[in-house]
XYZ file of C-alpha atoms in Angstrom:
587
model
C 4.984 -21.924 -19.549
C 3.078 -18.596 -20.168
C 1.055 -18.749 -23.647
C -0.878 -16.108 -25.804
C -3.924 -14.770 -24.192
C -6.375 -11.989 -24.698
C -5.994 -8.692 -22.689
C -7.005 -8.328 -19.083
C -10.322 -6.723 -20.356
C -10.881 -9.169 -22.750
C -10.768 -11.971 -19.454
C -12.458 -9.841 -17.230
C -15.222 -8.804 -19.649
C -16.048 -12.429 -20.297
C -16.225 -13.402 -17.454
C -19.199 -14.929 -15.657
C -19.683 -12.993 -12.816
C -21.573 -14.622 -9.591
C -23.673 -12.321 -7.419
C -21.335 -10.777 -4.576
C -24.913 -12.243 -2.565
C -23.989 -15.608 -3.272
C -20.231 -14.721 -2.472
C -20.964 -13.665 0.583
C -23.062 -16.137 1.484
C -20.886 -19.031 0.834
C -18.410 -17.427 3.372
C -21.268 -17.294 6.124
C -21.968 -13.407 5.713
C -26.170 -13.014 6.446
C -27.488 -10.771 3.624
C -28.199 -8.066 6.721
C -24.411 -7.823 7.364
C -23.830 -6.751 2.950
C -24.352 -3.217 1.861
C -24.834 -4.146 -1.864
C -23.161 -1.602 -5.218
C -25.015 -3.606 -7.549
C -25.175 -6.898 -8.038
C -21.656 -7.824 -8.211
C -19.564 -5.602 -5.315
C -20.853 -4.666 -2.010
C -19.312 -3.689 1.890
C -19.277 -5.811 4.545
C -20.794 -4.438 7.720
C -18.676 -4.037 10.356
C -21.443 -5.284 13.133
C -20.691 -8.858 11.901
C -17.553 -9.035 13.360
C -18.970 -9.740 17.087
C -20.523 -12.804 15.303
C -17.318 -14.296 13.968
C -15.311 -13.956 17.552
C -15.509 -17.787 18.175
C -14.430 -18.884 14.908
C -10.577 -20.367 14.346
C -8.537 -17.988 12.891
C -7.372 -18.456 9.018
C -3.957 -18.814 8.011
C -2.450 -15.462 6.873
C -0.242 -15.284 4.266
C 1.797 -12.016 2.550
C 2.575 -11.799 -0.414
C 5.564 -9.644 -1.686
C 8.292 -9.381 -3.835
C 12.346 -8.733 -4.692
C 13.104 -5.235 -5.354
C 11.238 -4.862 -8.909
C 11.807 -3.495 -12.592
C 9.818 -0.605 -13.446
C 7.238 -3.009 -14.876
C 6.469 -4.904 -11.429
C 6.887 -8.388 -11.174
C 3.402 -9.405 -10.898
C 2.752 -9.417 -6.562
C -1.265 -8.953 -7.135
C -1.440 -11.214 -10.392
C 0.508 -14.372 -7.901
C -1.756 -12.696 -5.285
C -4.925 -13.507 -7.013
C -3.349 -16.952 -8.739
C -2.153 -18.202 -5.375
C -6.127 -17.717 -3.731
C -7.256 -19.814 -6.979
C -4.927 -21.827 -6.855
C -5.716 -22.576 -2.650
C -9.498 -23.126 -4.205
C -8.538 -25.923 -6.805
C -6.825 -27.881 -3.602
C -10.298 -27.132 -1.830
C -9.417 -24.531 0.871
C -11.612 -21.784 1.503
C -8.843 -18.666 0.385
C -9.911 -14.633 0.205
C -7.790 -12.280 -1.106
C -7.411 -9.238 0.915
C -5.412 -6.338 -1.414
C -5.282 -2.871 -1.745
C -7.914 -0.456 -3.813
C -5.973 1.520 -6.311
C -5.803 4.940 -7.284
C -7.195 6.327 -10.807
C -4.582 8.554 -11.215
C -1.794 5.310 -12.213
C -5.081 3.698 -13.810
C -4.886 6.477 -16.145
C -1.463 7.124 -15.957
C 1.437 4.761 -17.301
C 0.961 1.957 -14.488
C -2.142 0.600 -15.325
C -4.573 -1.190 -13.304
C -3.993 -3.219 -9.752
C -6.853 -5.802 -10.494
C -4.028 -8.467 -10.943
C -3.898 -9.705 -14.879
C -4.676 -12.307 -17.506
C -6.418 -15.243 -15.659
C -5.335 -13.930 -12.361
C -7.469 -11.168 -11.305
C -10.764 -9.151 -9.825
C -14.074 -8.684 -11.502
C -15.326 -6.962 -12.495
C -12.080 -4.876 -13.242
C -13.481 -1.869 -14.396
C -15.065 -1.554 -11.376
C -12.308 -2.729 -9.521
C -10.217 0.375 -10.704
C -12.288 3.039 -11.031
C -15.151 4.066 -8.255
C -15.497 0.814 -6.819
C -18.028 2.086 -3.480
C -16.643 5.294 -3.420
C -14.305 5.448 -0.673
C -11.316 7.521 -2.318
C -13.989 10.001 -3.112
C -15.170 10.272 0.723
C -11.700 10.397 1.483
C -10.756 13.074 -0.816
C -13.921 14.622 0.652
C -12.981 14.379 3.864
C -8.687 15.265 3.015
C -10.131 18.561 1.735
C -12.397 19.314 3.999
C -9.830 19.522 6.738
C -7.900 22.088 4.155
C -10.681 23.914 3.515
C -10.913 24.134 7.557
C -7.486 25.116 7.911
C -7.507 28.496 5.376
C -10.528 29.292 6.971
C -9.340 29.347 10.592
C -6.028 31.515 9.808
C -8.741 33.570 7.749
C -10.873 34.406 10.733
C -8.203 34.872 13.144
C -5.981 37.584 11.339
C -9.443 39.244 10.941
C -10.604 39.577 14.235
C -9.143 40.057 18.211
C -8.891 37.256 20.667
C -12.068 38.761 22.322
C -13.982 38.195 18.966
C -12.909 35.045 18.868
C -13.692 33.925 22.280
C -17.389 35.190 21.516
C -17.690 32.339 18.855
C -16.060 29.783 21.411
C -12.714 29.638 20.024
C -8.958 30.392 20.864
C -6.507 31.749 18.948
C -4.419 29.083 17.267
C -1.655 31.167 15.639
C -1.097 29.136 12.909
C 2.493 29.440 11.054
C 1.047 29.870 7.346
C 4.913 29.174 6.610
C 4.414 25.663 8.271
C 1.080 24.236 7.273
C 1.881 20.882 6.613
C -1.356 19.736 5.045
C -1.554 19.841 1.241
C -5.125 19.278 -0.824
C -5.484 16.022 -2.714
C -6.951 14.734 -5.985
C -7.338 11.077 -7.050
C -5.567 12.227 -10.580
C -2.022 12.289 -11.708
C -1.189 16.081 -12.175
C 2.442 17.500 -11.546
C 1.070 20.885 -12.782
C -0.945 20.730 -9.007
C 2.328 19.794 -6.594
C 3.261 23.491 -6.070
C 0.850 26.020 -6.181
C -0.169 29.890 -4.991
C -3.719 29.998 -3.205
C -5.324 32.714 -1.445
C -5.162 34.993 -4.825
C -7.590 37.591 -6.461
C -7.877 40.105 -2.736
C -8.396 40.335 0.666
C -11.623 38.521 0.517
C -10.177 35.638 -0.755
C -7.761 35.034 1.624
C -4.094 35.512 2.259
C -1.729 34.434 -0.595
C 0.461 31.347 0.638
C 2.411 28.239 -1.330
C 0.515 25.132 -1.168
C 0.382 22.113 -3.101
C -1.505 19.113 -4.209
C -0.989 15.718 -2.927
C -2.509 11.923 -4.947
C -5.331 11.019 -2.602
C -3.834 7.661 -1.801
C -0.974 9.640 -0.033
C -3.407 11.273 2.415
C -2.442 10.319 6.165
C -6.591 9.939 6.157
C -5.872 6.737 4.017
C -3.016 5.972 5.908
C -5.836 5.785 8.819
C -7.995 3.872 6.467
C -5.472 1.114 6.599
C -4.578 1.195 10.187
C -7.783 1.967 11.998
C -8.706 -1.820 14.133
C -11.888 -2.726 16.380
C -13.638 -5.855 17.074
C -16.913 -4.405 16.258
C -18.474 -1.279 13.892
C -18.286 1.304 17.406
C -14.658 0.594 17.949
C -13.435 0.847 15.104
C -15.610 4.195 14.746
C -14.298 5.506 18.011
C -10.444 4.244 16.877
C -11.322 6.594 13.478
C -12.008 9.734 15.484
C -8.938 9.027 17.892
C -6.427 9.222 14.807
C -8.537 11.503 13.056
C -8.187 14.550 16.150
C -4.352 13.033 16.458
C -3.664 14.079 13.221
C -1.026 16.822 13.020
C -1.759 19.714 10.463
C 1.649 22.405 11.279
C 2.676 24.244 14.128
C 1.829 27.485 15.537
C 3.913 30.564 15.382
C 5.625 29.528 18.413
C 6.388 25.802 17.343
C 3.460 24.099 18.962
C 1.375 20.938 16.933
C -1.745 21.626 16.158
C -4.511 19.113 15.506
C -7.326 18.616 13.333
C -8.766 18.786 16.918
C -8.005 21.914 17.648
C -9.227 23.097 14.562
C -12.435 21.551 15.415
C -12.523 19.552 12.275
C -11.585 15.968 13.525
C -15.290 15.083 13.877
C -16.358 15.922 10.526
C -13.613 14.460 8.874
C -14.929 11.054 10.913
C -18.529 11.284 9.646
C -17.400 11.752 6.055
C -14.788 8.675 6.528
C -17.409 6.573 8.583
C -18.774 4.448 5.825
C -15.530 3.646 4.157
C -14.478 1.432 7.559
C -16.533 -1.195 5.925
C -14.338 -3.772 3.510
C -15.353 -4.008 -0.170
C -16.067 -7.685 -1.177
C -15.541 -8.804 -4.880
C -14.583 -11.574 -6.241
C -11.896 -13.658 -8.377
C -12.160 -15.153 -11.670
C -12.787 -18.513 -10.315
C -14.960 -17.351 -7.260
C -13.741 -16.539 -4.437
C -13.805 -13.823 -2.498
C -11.586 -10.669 -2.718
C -11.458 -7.689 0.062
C -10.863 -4.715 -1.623
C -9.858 -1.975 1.033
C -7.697 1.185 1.557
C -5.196 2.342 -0.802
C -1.564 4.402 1.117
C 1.396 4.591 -0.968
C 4.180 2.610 -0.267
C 6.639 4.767 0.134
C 5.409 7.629 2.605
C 2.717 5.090 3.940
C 2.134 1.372 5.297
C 1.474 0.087 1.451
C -0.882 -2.129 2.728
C -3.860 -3.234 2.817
C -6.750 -2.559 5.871
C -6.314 -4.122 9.053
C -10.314 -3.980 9.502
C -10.638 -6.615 6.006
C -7.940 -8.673 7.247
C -9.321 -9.708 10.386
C -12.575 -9.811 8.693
C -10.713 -12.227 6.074
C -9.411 -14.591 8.776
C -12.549 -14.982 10.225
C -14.543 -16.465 7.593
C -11.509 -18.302 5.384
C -8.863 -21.155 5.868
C -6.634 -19.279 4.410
C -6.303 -14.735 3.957
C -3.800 -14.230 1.129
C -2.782 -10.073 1.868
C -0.230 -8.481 -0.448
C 2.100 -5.433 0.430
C 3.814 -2.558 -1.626
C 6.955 -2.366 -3.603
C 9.461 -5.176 -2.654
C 9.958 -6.665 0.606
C 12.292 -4.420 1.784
C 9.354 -1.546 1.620
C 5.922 -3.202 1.688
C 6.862 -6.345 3.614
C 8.940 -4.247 6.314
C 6.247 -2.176 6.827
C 3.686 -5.428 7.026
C 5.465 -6.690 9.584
C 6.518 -4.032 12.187
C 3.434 -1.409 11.224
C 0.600 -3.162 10.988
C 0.952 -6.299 12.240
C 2.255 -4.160 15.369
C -0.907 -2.036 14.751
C -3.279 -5.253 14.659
C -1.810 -7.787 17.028
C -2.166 -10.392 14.064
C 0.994 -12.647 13.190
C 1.792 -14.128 9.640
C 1.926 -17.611 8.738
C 3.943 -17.830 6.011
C 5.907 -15.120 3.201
C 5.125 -15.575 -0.566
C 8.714 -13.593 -2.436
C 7.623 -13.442 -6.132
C 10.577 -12.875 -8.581
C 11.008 -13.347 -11.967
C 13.682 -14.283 -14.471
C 13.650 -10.782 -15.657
C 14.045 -9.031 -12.629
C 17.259 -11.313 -11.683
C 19.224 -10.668 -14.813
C 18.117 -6.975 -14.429
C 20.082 -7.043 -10.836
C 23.032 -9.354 -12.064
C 24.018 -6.114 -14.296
C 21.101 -6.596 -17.475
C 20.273 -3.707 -19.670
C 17.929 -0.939 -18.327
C 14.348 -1.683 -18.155
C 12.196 0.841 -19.644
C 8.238 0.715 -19.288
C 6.943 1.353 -22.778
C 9.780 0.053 -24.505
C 10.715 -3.210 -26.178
C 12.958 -5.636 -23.352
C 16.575 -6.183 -24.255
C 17.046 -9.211 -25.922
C 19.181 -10.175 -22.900
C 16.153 -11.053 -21.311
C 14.431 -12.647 -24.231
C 16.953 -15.640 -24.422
C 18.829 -17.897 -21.416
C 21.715 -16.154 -19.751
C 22.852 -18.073 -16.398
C 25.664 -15.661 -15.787
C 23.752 -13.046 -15.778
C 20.779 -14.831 -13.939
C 23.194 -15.985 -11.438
C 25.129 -12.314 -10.333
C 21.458 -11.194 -10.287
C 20.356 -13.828 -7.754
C 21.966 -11.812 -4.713
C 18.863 -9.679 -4.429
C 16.487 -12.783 -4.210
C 18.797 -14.529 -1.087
C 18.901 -10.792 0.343
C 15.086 -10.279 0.306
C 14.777 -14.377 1.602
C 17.393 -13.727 4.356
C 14.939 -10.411 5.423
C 12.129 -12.336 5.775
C 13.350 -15.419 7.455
C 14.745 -12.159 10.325
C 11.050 -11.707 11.006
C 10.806 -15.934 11.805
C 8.581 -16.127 9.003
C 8.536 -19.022 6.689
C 9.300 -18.314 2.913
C 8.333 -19.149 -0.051
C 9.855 -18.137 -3.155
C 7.197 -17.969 -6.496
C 8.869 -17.476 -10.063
C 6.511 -15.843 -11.822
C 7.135 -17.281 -15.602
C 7.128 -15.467 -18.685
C 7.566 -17.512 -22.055
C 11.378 -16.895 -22.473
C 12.141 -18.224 -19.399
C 14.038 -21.527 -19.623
C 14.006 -24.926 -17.315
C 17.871 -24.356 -16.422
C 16.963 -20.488 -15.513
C 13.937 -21.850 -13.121
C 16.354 -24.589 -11.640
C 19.522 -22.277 -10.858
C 16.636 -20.122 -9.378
C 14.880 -22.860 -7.171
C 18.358 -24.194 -6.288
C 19.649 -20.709 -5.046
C 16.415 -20.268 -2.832
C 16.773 -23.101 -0.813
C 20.309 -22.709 -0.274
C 19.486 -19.303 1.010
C 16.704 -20.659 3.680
C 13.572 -20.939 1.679
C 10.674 -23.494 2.274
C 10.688 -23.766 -1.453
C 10.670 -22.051 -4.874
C 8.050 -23.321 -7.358
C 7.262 -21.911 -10.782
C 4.082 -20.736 -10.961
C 1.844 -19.634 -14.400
C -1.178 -18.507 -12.969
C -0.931 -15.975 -15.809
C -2.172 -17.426 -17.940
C -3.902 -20.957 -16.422
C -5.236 -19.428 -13.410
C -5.639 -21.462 -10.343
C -4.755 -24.617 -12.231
C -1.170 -22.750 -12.374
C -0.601 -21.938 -9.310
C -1.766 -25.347 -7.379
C 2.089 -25.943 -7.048
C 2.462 -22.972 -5.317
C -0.547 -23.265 -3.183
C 0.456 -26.727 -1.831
C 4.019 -24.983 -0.986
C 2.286 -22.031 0.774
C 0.181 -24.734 2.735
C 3.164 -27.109 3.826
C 5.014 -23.340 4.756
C 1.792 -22.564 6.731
C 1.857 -25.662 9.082
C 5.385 -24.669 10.466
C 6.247 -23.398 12.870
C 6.625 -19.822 12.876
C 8.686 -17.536 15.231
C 7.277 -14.337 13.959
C 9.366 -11.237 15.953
C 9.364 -7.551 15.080
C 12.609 -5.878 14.270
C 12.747 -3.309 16.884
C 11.135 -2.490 20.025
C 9.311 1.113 20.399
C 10.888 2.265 23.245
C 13.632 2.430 21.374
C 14.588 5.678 20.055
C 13.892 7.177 16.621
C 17.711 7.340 15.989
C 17.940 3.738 16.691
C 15.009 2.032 15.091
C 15.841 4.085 11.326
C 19.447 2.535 12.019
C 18.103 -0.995 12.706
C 16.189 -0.810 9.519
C 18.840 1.104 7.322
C 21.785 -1.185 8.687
C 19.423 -4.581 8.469
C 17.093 -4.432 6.124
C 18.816 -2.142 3.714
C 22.771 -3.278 4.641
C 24.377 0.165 5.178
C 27.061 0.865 6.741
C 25.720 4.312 7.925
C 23.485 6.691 8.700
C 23.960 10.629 7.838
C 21.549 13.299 9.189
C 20.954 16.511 8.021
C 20.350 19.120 10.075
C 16.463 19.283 9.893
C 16.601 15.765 10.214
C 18.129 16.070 13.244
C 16.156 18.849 14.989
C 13.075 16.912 13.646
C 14.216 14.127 15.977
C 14.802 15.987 18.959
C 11.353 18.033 18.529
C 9.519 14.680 17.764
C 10.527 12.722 20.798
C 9.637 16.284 22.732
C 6.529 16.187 21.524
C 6.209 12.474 23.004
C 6.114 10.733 19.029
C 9.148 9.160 20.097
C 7.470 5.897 20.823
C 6.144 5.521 17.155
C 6.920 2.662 14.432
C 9.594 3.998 11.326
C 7.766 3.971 8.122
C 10.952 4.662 5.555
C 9.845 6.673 2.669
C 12.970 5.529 -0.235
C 12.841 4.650 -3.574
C 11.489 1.237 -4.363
C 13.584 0.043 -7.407
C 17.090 -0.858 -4.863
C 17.513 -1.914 -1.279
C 19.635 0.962 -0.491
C 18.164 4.572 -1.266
C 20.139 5.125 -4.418
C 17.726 3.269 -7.600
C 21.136 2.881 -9.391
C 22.167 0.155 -7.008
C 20.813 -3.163 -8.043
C 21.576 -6.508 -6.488
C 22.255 -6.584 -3.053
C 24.542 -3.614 -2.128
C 26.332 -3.247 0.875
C 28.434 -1.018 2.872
C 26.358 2.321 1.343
C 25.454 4.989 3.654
C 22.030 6.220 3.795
C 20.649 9.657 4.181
C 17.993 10.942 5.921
C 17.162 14.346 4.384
C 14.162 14.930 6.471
C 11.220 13.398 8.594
C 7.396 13.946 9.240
C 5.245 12.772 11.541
C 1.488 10.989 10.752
C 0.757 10.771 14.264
C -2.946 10.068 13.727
C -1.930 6.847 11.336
C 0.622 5.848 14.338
C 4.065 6.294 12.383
C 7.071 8.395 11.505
C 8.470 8.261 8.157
C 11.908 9.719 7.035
C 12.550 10.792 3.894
C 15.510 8.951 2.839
C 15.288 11.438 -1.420
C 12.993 13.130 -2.990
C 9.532 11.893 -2.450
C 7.153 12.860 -5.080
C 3.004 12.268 -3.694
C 2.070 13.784 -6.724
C 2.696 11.761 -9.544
C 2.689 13.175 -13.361
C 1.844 11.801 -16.687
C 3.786 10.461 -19.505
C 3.782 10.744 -23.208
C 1.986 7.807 -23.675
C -0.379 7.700 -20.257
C -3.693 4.627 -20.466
C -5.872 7.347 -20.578
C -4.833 7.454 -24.434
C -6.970 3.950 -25.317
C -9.497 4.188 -22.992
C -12.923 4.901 -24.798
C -16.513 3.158 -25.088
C -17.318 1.421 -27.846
C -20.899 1.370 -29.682
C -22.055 -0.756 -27.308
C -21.170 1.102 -24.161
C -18.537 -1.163 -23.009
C -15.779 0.160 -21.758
C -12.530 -0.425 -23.497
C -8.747 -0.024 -23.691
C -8.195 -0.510 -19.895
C -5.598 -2.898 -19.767
């Protein structure tokens, strides 16, 4: 069971941390190939990859989770633990997760390094700059905004003859229809709706705009997506998506591109040095990919295509983690980018927790910053058990993809032996490999060798991995495929700009494009009331948009904010330096 320990910071900071040389060369990556940050982070160069064609492909494992409490259930802490814990039964294991963004470091989320003896060092690093690559993209994001104002600037000031002297046509944009907000890597709800444009006719031409978190740029949605079996590929797949990227419509309804506005390319050289995976490292050694950050809700939530393959190439096993709970992150895994990469999982890791469980079995509200309900400090089967319909819901999606599963109970000290046992005997009824308690936590890869033999007995068999839909299908029919089997409704409503969205979409030839459901992550269904497994709800599609330079659609099932705000009590609050010039607080 889970015992006292010091803080994340506390772990991290004492630490002994190896050169990321010596990292990287233990995994067969030539000092040529490593773009060194200081001594302990670096990128990988992208030219390797030619190198590594010939070698047998690693076993690739995701990691996600049931539908979570407000506090998260710990998917990158069992992410972290479960690549230890492959190391202490001597298999070569690299974690491949996402970089976060600053604005939940600072806000009331916290880090995404993993925690306690579970996680990425150096962290501070880990969450803050890292190599810079949310910079570049916020760079780049703004750039293309910048680009945008300036082009309906020039054109309501001059004639079409004026314009064709400088080599351009007039692109009419709809001011009323710009669909391309600026971006900041901070938490700031004062920023989501703003007036630019102000102070005269110099300046511009007032309009509403707005501010978007820079993790919920489609360029980062790119990030993630963008594949190539060498560096020139995957720069020439970068500039494809880039110039596909649709930024509004004209005045008479017509896309228009960043290519059009004759940005696309320097969006590309700003982004091209952020195709190259971050390599860190775990507590115990072994190598972590660090690379790309989109939101889980309006984007993939996962991690880069470009690290995984990278990943699979030099270890036995890649250990990946996606966003939110399986019916989100996982979903999204399987039929975005796995569709987008041509790679095929091994094997499912569901974490869950006791907590979570009693939450869905009808358990008091879980509130982040406040004390837990002693229901979930002491042993409750009943409520454990109505709870466990969520866990055999998320198993049951899974095993539809032909994926093995494993469940991993994530323990916490109040959890008891007949709670873990109704848990691991529920699993397996409901088509899991296994369930195994797992305390990485606080023992590190020595708690989570249980686990790790599971996931490599899951990994040997056989797997029948299928996507959910096909994309000729149309957009009508793959959001019902996902709403009515994934999510178990009974229905799907449209509202009216939903439904001329569709038609305009698949007239615009984006009919062909994966789903990427933007809903709330704290129930299967849309509505964050509903816990456990609901059925027989209807779900609503209020609106859609269109990243056609990431390669997805995703409808907005509520109110999606991409602009988070800060609470009361926000990290920001205890982070300082000390005397010393250590940094502490964070976590």
């Amino acid at each position: 069971m889970t015992q006292s320990v010091p803080s994340d910071l506390d772990i991290a900071q004492a630490a002994t941390i190896r050169p990321i040389a010596e990292i990287a060369s233990r995994l067969g990556i030539e000092s040529r190939f490593l773009i060194p940050y200081g001594h302990d982070k670096a990128k990988v160069h992208l030219d390797i990859l030619p190198l590594l064609k010939d070698r047998p492909r690693g076993k690739y494992i995701d990691v996600t989770a049931i539908t979570p409490t407000p506090l998260g259930e710990g998917k990158t802490t069992t992410t972290i633990g479960l690549v230890q814990g492959l190391g202490k039964l001597g298999h070569e294991a690299i974690a491949a997760i996402r970089q976060p963004s600053m604005g939940p470091t600072f806000g009331i989320k916290g880090g995404a390094a993993g925690g306690g003896y579970s996680q990425v060092v150096p962290m501070e690093d880990f969450n803050l700059h890292l190599t810079g690559d949310n910079h570049a993209i916020t760079a780049a994001h703004n750039l293309a905004a910048a680009a945008i104002d300036a082009r309906f600037y020039h054109e309501s000031r001059s004639t079409d003859a004026e314009l064709a002297e400088r080599g351009m046509k007039r692109l009419a944009i709809d001011q009323y229809r710009i669909q391309w907000n600026r971006v900041l890597d901070v938490n700031d709800r004062a920023l989501r709706n703003i007036l630019i444009g102000l102070g005269g006719p110099l300046d511009g031409k007032p309009r509403e705009a707005g501010f978007d978190i820079t993790v919920a740029s489609e360029l980062m949605a790119i990030l993630a997506l963008v594949d190539g079996l060498d560096y020139r590929s995957a720069l020439r797949n970068l500039r494809e998506r880039v110039a596909k990227i649709v930024i509004g419509t004209s005045k008479g309804g017509n896309p228009i591109t960043m290519e059009d506005i004759e940005v696309a390319g320097a969006v590309a050289v700003l982004m091209k040095d952020t195709l190259h995976p971050n390599i860190m490292q775990t507590l115990e050694g072994q190598a972590a990919f660090i690379h790309a950050g989109p939101f889980a809700n309006i984007a993939p939530g996962n991690s880069s295509i470009l690290a995984d393959r990278l990943a699979l190439s030099l270890g036995d096993y890649v250990v990946t983690e996606s966003g939110f709970g399986a019916d989100i992150g996982m979903e999204k895994f399987f039929n975005i980018k796995c569709r987008a990469s041509g790679l095929s999982p091994d094997a499912v890791v569901l974490v869950t927790t006791v907590r979570a469980l009693k939450m869905h079995g009808g358990g008091p509200q879980v509130v982040p910053g406040r004390k837990l309900h002693q229901a979930y400090q002491e042993e409750n089967l009943e409520l454990l058990d109505k709870g466990m319909c969520n866990l055999e819901a998320h198993i049951q999606n899974a095993r539809r993809f032909g994926v093995p599963v494993v469940v991993a109970i994530n323990l916490f000290s109040q959890d008891s032996p007949a709670e873990i046992a109704l848990i691991q005997k529920r699993s397996l009824e409901a088509g899991a490999v296994d369930a195994v308690p797992t305390d990485h936590w606080a023992h590190g890869g020595e708690g989570a060798k249980a686990l790790a033999a599971a996931v490599v007995r899951a990994a040997e068999q056989p797997s029948d991995f299928q996507f959910l839909y096909p994309l000729n299908m149309s957009i009508r029919g793959k959001i019902e495929i996902i709403a009515k089997e994934i999510y178990k409704a009974s229905d799907v409503k449209y509202d009216g700009v939903a439904e001329a969205q569709i038609k305009k979409f698949e007239a615009n030839g984006w009919g062909d494009l994966p789903i990427c459901m933007a809903k709330t992550h704290l129930s299967i269904s849309q509505d964050p009331d509903l816990k456990g497994a609901p059925t027989g709800h209807t779900v609503r599609v209020r609106e859609l948009r269109a990243s056609v330079g990431a390669g997805f659609i995703y409808p907005l099932l509520g109110a999606m904010r991409t602009m988070p705000g800060l609470g009361m009590t926000p990290a920001y609050r205890q982070v300082d330096l000390d005397e010393n010039g250590r940094v502490v607080g964070l976590f």
